[in-house]
PDB file of C-alpha atoms in Angstrom:
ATOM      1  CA  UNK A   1    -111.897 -19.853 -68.893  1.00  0.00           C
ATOM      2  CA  UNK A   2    -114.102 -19.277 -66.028  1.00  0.00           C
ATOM      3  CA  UNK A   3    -114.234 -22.243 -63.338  1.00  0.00           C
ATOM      4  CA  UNK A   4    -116.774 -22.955 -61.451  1.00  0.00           C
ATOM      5  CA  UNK A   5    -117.443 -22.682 -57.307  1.00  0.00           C
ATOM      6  CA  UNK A   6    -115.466 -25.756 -55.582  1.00  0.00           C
ATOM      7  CA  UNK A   7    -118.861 -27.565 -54.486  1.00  0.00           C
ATOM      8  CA  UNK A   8    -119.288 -27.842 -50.739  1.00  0.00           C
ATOM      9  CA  UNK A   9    -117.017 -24.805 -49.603  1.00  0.00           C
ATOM     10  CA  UNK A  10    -118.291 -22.130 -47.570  1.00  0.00           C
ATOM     11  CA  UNK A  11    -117.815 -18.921 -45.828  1.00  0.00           C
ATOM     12  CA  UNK A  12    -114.763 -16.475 -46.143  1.00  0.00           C
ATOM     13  CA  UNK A  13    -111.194 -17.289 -46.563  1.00  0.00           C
ATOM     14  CA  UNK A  14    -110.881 -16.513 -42.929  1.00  0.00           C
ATOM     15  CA  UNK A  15    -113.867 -18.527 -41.607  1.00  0.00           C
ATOM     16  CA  UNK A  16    -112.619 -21.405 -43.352  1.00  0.00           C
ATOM     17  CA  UNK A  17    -109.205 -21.449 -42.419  1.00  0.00           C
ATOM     18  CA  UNK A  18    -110.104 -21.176 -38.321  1.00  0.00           C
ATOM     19  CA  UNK A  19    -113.343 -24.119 -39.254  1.00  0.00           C
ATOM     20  CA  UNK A  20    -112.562 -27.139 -40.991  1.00  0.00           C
ATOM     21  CA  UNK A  21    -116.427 -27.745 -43.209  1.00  0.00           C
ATOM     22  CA  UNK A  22    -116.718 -31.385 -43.613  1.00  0.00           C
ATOM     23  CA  UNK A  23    -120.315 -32.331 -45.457  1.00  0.00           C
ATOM     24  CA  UNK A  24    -121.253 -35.766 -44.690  1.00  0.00           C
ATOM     25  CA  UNK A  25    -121.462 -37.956 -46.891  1.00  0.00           C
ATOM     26  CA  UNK A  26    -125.176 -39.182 -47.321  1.00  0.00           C
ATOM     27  CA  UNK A  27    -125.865 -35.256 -47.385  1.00  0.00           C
ATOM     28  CA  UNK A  28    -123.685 -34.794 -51.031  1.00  0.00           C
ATOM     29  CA  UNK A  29    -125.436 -37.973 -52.542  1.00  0.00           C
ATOM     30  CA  UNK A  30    -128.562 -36.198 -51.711  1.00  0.00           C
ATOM     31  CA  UNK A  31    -127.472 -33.117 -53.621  1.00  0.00           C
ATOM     32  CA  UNK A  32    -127.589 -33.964 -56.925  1.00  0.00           C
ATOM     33  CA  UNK A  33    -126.827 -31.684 -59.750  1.00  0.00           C
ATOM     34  CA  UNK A  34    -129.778 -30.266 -61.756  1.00  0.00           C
ATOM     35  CA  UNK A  35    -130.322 -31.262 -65.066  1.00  0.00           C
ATOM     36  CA  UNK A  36    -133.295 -30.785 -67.425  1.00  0.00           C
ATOM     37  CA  UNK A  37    -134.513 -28.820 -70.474  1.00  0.00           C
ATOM     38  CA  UNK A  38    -133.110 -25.544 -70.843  1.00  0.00           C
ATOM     39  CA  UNK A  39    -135.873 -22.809 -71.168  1.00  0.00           C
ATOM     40  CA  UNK A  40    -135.062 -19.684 -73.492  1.00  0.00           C
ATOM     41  CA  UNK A  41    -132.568 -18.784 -75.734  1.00  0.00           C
ATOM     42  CA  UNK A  42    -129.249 -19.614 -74.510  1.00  0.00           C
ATOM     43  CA  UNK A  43    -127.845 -16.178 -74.839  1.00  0.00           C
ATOM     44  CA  UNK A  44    -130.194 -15.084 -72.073  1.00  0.00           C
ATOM     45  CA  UNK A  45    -129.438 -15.328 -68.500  1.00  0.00           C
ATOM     46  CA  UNK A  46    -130.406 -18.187 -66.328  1.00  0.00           C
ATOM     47  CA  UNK A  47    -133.265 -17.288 -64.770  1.00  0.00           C
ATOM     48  CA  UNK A  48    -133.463 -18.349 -60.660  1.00  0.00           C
ATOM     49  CA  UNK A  49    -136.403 -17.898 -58.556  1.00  0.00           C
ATOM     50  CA  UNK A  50    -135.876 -18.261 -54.928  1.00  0.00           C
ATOM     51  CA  UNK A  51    -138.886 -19.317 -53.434  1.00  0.00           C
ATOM     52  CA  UNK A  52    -140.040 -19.926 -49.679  1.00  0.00           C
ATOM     53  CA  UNK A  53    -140.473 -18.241 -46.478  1.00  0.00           C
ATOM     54  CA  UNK A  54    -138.385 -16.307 -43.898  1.00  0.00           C
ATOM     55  CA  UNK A  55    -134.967 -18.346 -44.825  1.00  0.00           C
ATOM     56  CA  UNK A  56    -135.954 -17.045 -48.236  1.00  0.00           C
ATOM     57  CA  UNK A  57    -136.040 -13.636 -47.511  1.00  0.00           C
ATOM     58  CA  UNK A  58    -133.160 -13.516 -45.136  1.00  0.00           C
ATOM     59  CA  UNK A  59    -134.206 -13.114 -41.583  1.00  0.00           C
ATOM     60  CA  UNK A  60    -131.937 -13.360 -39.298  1.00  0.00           C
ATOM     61  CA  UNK A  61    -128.854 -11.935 -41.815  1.00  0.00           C
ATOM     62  CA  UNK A  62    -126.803  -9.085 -41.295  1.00  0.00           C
ATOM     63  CA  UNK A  63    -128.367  -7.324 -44.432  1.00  0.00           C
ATOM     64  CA  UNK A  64    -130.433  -8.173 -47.770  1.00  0.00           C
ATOM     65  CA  UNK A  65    -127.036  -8.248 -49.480  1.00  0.00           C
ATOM     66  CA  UNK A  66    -126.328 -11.066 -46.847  1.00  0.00           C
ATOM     67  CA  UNK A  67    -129.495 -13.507 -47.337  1.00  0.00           C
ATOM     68  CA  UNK A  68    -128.736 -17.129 -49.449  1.00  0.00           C
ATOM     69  CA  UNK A  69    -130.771 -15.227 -52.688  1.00  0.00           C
ATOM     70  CA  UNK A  70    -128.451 -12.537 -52.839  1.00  0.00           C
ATOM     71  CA  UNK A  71    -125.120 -14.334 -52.093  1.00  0.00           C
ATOM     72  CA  UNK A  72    -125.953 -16.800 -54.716  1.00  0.00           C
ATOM     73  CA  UNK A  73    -126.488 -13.979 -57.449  1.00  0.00           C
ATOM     74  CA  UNK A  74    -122.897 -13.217 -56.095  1.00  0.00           C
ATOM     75  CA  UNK A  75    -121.415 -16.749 -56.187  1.00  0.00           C
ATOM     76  CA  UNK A  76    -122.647 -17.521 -59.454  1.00  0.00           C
ATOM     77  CA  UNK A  77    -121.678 -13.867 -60.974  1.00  0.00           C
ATOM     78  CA  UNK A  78    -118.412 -14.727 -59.576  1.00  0.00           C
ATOM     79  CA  UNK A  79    -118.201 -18.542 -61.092  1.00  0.00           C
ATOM     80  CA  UNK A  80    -119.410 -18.240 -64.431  1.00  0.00           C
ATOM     81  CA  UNK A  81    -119.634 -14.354 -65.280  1.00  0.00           C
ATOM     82  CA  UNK A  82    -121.713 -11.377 -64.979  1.00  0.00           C
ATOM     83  CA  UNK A  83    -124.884 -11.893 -67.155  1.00  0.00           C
ATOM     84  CA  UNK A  84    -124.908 -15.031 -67.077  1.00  0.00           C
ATOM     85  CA  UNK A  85    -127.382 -15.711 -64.264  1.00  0.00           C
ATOM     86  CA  UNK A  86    -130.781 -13.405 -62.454  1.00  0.00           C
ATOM     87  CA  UNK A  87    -132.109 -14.805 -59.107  1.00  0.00           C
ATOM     88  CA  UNK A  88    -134.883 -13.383 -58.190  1.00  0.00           C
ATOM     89  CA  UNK A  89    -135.869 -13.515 -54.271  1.00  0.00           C
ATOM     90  CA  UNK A  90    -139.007 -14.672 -53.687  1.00  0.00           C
ATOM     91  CA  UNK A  91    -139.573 -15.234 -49.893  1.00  0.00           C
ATOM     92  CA  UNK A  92    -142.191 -13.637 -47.715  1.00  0.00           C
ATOM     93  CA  UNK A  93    -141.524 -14.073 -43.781  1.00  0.00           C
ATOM     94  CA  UNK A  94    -144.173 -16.432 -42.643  1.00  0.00           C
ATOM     95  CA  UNK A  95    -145.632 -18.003 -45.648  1.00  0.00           C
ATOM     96  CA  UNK A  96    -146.862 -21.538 -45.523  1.00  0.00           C
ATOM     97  CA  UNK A  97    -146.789 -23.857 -48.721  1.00  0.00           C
ATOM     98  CA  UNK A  98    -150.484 -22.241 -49.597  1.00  0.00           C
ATOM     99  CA  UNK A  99    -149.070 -18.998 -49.688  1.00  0.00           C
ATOM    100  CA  UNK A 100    -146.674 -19.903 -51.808  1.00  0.00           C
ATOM    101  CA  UNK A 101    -149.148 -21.773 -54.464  1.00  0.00           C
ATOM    102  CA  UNK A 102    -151.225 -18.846 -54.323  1.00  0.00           C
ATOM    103  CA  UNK A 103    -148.628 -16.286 -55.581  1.00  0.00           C
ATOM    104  CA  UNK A 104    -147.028 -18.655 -58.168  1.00  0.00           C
ATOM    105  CA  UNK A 105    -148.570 -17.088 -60.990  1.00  0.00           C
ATOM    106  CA  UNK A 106    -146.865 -13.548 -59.935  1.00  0.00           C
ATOM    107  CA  UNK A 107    -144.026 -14.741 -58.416  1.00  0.00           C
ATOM    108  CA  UNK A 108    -143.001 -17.358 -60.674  1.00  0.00           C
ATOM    109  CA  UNK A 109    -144.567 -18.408 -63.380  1.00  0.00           C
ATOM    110  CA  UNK A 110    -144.859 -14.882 -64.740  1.00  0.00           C
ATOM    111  CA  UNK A 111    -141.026 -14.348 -64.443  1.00  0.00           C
ATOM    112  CA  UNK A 112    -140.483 -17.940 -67.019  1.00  0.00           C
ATOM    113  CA  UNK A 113    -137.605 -19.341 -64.471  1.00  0.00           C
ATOM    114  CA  UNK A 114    -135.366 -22.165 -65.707  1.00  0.00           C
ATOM    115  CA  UNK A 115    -134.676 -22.833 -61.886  1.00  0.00           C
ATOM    116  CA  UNK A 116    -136.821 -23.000 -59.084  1.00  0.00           C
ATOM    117  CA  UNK A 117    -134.925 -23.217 -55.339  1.00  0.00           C
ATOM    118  CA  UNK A 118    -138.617 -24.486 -53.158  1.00  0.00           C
ATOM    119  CA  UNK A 119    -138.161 -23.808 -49.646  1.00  0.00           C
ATOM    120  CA  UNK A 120    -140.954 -24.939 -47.135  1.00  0.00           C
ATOM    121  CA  UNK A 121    -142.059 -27.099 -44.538  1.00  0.00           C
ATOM    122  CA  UNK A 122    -141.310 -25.043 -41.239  1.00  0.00           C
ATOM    123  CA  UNK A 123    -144.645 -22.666 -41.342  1.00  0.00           C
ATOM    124  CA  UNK A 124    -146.533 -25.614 -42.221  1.00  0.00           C
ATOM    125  CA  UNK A 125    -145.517 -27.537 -38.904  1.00  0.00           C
ATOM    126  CA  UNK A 126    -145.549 -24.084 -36.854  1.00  0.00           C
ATOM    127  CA  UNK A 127    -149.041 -23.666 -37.883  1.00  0.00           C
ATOM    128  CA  UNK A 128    -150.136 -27.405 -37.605  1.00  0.00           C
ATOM    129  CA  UNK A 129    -150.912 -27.348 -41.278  1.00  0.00           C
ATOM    130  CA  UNK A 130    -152.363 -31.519 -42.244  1.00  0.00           C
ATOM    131  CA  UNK A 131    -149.061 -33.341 -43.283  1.00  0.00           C
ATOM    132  CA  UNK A 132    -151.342 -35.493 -45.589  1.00  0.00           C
ATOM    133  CA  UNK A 133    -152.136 -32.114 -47.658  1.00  0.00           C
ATOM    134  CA  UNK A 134    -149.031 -30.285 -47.458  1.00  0.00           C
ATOM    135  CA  UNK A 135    -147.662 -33.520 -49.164  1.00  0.00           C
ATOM    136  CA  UNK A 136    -150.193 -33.720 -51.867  1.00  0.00           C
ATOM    137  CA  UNK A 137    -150.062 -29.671 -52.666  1.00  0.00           C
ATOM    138  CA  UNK A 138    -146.289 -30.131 -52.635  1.00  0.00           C
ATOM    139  CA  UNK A 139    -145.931 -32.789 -54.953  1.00  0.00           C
ATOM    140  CA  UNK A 140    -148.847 -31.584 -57.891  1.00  0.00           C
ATOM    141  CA  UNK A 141    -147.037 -28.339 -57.641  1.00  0.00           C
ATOM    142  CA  UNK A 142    -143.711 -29.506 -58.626  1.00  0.00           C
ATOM    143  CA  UNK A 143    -145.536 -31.836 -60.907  1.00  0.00           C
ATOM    144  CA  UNK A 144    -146.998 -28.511 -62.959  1.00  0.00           C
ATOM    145  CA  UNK A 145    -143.458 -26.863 -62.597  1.00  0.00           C
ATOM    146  CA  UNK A 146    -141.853 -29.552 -64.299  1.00  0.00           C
ATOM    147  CA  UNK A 147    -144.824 -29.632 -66.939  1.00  0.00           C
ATOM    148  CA  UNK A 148    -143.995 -26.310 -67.767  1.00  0.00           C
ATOM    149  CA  UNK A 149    -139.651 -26.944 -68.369  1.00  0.00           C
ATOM    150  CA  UNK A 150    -139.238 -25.573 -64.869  1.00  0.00           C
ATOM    151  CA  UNK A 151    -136.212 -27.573 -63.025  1.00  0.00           C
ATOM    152  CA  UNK A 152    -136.487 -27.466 -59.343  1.00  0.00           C
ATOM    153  CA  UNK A 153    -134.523 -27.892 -56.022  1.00  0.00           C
ATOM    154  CA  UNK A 154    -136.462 -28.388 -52.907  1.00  0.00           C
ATOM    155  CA  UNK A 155    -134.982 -27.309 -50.040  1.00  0.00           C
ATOM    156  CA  UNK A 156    -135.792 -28.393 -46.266  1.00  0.00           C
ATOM    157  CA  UNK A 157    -136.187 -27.032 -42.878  1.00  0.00           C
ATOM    158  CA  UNK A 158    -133.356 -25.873 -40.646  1.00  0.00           C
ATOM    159  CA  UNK A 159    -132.198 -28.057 -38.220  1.00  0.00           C
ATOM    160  CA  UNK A 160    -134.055 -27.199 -34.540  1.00  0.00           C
ATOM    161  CA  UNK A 161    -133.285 -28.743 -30.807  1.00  0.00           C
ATOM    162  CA  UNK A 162    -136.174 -31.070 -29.812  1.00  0.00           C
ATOM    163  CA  UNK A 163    -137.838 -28.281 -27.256  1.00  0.00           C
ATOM    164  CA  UNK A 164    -137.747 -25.829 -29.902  1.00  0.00           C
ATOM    165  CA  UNK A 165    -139.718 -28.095 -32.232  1.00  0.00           C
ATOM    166  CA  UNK A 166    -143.474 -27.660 -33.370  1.00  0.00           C
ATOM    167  CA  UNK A 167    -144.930 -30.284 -32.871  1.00  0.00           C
ATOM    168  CA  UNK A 168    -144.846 -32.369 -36.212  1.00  0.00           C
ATOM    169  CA  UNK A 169    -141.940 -30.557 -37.154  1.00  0.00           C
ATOM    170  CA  UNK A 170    -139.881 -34.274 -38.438  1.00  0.00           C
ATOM    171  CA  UNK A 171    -143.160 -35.300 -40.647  1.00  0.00           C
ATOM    172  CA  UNK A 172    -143.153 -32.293 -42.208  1.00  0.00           C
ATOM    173  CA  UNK A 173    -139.361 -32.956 -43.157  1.00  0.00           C
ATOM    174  CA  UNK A 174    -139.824 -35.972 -44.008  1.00  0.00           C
ATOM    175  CA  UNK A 175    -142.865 -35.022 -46.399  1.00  0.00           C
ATOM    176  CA  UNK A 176    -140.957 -32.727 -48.133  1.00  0.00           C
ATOM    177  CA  UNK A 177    -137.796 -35.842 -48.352  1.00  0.00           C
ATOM    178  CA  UNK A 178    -140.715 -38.399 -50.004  1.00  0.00           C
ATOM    179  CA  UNK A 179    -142.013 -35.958 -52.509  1.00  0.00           C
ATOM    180  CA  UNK A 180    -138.207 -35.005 -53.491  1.00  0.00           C
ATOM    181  CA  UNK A 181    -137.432 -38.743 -54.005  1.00  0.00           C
ATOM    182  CA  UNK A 182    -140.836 -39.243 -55.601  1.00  0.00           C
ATOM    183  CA  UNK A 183    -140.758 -36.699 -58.181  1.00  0.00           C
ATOM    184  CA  UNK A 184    -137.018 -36.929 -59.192  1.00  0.00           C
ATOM    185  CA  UNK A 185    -136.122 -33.458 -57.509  1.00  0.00           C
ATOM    186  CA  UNK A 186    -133.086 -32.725 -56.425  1.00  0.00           C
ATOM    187  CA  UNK A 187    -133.124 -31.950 -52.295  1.00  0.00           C
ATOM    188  CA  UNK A 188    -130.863 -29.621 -50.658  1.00  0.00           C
ATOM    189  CA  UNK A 189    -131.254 -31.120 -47.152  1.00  0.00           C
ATOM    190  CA  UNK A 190    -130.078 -28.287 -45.005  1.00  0.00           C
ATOM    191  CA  UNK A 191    -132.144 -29.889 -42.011  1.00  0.00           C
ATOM    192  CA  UNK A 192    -129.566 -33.071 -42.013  1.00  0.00           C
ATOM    193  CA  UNK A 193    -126.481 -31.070 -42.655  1.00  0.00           C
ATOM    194  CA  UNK A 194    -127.365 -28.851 -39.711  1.00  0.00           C
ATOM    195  CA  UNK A 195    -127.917 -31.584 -38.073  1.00  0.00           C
ATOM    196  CA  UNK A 196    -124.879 -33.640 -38.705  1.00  0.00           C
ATOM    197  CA  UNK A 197    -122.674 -30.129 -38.010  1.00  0.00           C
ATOM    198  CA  UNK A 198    -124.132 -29.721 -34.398  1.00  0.00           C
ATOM    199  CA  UNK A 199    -124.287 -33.562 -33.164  1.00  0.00           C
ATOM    200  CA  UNK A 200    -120.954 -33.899 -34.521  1.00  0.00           C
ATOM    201  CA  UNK A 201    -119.507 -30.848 -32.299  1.00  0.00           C
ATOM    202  CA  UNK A 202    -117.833 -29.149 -35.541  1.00  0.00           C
ATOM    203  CA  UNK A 203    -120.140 -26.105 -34.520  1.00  0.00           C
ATOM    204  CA  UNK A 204    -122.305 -24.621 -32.224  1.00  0.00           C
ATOM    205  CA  UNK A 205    -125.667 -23.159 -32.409  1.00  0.00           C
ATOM    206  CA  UNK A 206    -124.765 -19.782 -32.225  1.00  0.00           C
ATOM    207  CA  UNK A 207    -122.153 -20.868 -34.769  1.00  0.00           C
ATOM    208  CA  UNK A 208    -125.073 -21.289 -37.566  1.00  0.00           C
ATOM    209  CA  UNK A 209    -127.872 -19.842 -36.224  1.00  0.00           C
ATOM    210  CA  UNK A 210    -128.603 -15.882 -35.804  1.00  0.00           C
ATOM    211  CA  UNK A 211    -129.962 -14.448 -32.540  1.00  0.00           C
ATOM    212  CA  UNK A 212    -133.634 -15.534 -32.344  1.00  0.00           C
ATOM    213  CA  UNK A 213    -132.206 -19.407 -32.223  1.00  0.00           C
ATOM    214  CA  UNK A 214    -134.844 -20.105 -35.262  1.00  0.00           C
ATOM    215  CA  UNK A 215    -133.360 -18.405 -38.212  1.00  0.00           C
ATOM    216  CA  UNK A 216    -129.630 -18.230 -39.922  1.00  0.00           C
ATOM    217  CA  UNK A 217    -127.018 -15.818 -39.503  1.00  0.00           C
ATOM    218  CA  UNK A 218    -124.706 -15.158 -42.617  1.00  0.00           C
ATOM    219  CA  UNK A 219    -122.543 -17.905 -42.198  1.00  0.00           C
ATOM    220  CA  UNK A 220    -124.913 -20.411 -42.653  1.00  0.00           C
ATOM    221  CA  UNK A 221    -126.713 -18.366 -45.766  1.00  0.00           C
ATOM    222  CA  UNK A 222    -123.501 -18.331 -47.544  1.00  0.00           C
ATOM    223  CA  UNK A 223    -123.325 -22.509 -46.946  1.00  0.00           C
ATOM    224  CA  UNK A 224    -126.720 -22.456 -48.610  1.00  0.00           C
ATOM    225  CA  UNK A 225    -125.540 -20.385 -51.360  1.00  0.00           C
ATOM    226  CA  UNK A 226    -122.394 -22.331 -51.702  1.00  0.00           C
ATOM    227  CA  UNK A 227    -124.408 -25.727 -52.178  1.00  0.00           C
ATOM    228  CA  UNK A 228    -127.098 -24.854 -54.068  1.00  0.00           C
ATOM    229  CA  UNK A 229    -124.344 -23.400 -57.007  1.00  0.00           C
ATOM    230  CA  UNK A 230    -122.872 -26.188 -57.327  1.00  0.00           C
ATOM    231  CA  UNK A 231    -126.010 -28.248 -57.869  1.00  0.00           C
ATOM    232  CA  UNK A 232    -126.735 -25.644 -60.635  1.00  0.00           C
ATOM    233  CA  UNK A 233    -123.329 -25.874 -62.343  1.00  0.00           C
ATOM    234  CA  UNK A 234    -124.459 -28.805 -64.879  1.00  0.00           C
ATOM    235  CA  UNK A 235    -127.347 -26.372 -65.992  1.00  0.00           C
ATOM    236  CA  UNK A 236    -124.733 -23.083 -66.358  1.00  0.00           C
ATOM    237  CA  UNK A 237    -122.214 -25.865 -68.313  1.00  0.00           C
ATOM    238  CA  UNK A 238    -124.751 -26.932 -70.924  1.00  0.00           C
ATOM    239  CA  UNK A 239    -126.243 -23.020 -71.125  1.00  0.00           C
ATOM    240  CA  UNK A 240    -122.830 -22.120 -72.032  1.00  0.00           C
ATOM    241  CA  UNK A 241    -122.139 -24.860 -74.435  1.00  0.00           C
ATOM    242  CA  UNK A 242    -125.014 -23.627 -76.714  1.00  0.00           C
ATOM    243  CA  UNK A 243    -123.430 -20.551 -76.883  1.00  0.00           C
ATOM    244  CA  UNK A 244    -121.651 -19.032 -80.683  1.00  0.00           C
TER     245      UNK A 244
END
């Protein structure tokens, strides 16, 4: 019987036996698993688009193999069998959240995803994007998503020291937190688990973070990875249930 990823583990053997990951607590009651209609036959794969900006794509890994998209094609091949799951990467470096609405049609909706994994927020405050818009975009976006049988998983800025922040950087975050809560989506709030990890002294910056201090290093994509399969498990549990 094939088991599923032990939710909330990260990194190699070896990474994890020198570093101790503790996720705090208000961080795994924000992760809740996805549930919703299933879209498609059941004998097809679950179908993941990854959607967002440079975290998306991967900048700041060691290779496109190493980016959170392709490691969680590899965790979930791994926990529940080959075939059973396609993510597709859908990140372009730089893209704010009306970049993103304008390629949904290509880059989503034409590619009938069960799964959604929405990552935004950081361009927006970089470019000094209006909160009050990004909000309301945000929100009748995931409204049509969900119209449509799409399940979806916002996911949050990285966590940034104060002088490296644009300015509006929290109110962005916290946008993207309100329309989560207000539209029944599940969050995975890397911006607070960062956070927690750094204040608390478990790790460094350099520990999560790749050279150019903004983006991740491969570490940290893998703990995205890690998380955001185990808030999909429910969905691969009932796929597999239908099945002869």
């Amino acid at each position: 019987m094939l088991v599923p990823l032990i939710f909330g583990s990260c990194g190699t053997p070896v990474q994890m036996q020198s570093k101790a990951k503790v996720l705090p607590s208000e961080c795994s009651s924000m992760m809740a698993p996805v549930r919703g209609e299933l879209m498609g036959e059941a004998a097809a794969p679950l179908r993941i688009v990854a959607l967002g900006s440079s975290s998306t794509f991967g900048e700041g890994a060691s290779s496109r193999s190493s980016n959170y998209p392709a490691r969680l094609q590899s965790l979930l091949d791994r926990a529940w069998g080959k075939g059973h799951a396609q993510v597709f990467n859908k990140g372009v470096n730089g893209d704010t959240l009306q970049h993103m609405v304008a390629r949904l049609d290509r880059d989503v909706y034409a590619l009938r995803p069960n799964v959604v994994l929405w990552q935004t927020g950081t361009n927006d405050a970089i470019k000094k994007a209006d909160p009050q818009q990004f909000r309301r975009q945000l929100r009748s976006e995931i409204d049509k998503l969900h119209g449509h049988g799409v399940s979806v998983i916002l996911l949050d800025s990285q966590y940034l020291r104060p002088e490296q922040r644009p300015h509006n950087y929290e109110v962005f975050q916290q946008a993207v937190w309100d329309v989560a809560a207000e539209s029944n989506t599940p969050l995975l709030p890397r911006y607070r688990i960062m956070e927690r990890l750094l204040v608390s002294g478990q790790y460094r910056t350099q520990d999560l973070m790749s050279a150019d201090g903004l983006h991740l290093n491969d570490f940290s994509y893998e703990c995205l990875a890690t998380y955001a399969s185990g808030m999909l498990a429910p969905l691969f549990s009932a796929r597999l249930a239908q099945r002869p």
